[in-house]
């Protein structure tokens, strides 16, 4: 039996406790959560109660620095508010003892911070860092990725992703109500979908055009005298360097939807679709037409815990654990470059709304503002 891999979770709000649950369901793979860090006492308490219900003794710290210095962990999960990721990641990467890291999306809230983290990690080949873009692992999405990679749809020309859902949830101190903290809705929420577009088209983004606003949600909320500024709906067009295009249709006041995500990928040979949470995949070719469209129920029998993301967080942890155990031979499935580009597209989209024009990825990477 391989040695127990000891995890620490930094930030045990809703997502941190979700990671705790997923790791508990992975205990048969030789993992244990041994420590958590969070300055928010109610979150600490809820995490402790959860761990005690699993008979997992936890060391509890009020900050990530104390957890680092305890040196009781092999792997750290960072699931703190977005605006704190940069400082925490830099402290982990620059710490003398190596800790592998799974960081929640988005990697950071700005491109410059993402680039600094990428650069720091490059100097630490003894550390694996995976970014929590776990939508890749949702069974219907993974199935559609497989169909695309096999070439069944031909050369992918268009990807359309519709997310019609409920408003942002309430978080500790309402941090997610403001762009300055979250990076903006198109960074905070939609980096998932920009990552998927890039995965489907197999290319890098060139420029972005977006239109969006805050039209329905949070308009009657006030925090410390300020009204939230996070947009609640948008259309985003992304052009890629191989001529492919992606489009995001986001609405966060669409609770009356059967599926939260509908993904369509069209190539020169055929079309594929994935529906979440129905977990249905459809695909067909131009030649076979409407009558030739096949429908599959997507399932992954490795999943032992569905959780908040239809089993994708479980598979994300399983995948990262494999990368750790094989000493990074394969590397993390979702690396820092993936994290950086998904944020860059989101930042370009936010700026496009502000400027009323296409924004190139190059100017976002160079951080030119005008």
mmCIF file with all atom_site columns, C-alpha atoms in Angstrom, residues 10 15 30 66 118 122 127-128 138 143 147 163 171 187 209 214 217 233 241 265 283 302:
data_model
loop_
_atom_site.group_PDB
_atom_site.id
_atom_site.type_symbol
_atom_site.label_atom_id
_atom_site.label_alt_id
_atom_site.label_comp_id
_atom_site.label_asym_id
_atom_site.label_entity_id
_atom_site.label_seq_id
_atom_site.pdbx_PDB_ins_code
_atom_site.Cartn_x
_atom_site.Cartn_y
_atom_site.Cartn_z
_atom_site.occupancy
_atom_site.B_iso_or_equiv
_atom_site.pdbx_formal_charge
_atom_site.auth_seq_id
_atom_site.auth_comp_id
_atom_site.auth_asym_id
_atom_site.auth_atom_id
_atom_site.pdbx_PDB_model_num
ATOM 1  C CA . UNK A 1 10  ? -6.766  26.469 2.951   1.00 0.00 ? 10  UNK A CA 1
ATOM 2  C CA . UNK A 1 15  ? -15.945 24.870 -1.644  1.00 0.00 ? 15  UNK A CA 1
ATOM 3  C CA . UNK A 1 30  ? -4.773  6.399  0.650   1.00 0.00 ? 30  UNK A CA 1
ATOM 4  C CA . UNK A 1 66  ? 0.926   28.763 10.048  1.00 0.00 ? 66  UNK A CA 1
ATOM 5  C CA . UNK A 1 118 ? 3.422   30.737 -13.526 1.00 0.00 ? 118 UNK A CA 1
ATOM 6  C CA . UNK A 1 122 ? 8.633   27.323 -13.195 1.00 0.00 ? 122 UNK A CA 1
ATOM 7  C CA . UNK A 1 127 ? 5.956   21.172 -7.026  1.00 0.00 ? 127 UNK A CA 1
ATOM 8  C CA . UNK A 1 128 ? 2.888   20.186 -9.067  1.00 0.00 ? 128 UNK A CA 1
ATOM 9  C CA . UNK A 1 138 ? -18.193 16.139 -15.826 1.00 0.00 ? 138 UNK A CA 1
ATOM 10 C CA . UNK A 1 143 ? -17.657 12.196 -23.326 1.00 0.00 ? 143 UNK A CA 1
ATOM 11 C CA . UNK A 1 147 ? -15.901 12.331 -29.388 1.00 0.00 ? 147 UNK A CA 1
ATOM 12 C CA . UNK A 1 163 ? -25.125 28.550 -19.007 1.00 0.00 ? 163 UNK A CA 1
ATOM 13 C CA . UNK A 1 171 ? -20.364 33.758 0.424   1.00 0.00 ? 171 UNK A CA 1
ATOM 14 C CA . UNK A 1 187 ? -13.434 35.557 -14.835 1.00 0.00 ? 187 UNK A CA 1
ATOM 15 C CA . UNK A 1 209 ? -16.000 40.561 -28.080 1.00 0.00 ? 209 UNK A CA 1
ATOM 16 C CA . UNK A 1 214 ? -26.179 43.797 -14.389 1.00 0.00 ? 214 UNK A CA 1
ATOM 17 C CA . UNK A 1 217 ? -29.709 40.379 -9.653  1.00 0.00 ? 217 UNK A CA 1
ATOM 18 C CA . UNK A 1 233 ? -25.843 38.163 -18.091 1.00 0.00 ? 233 UNK A CA 1
ATOM 19 C CA . UNK A 1 241 ? -5.840  31.169 -33.856 1.00 0.00 ? 241 UNK A CA 1
ATOM 20 C CA . UNK A 1 265 ? -19.607 21.606 -30.787 1.00 0.00 ? 265 UNK A CA 1
ATOM 21 C CA . UNK A 1 283 ? -23.907 13.501 -31.781 1.00 0.00 ? 283 UNK A CA 1
ATOM 22 C CA . UNK A 1 302 ? -15.297 5.654  -10.850 1.00 0.00 ? 302 UNK A CA 1
#
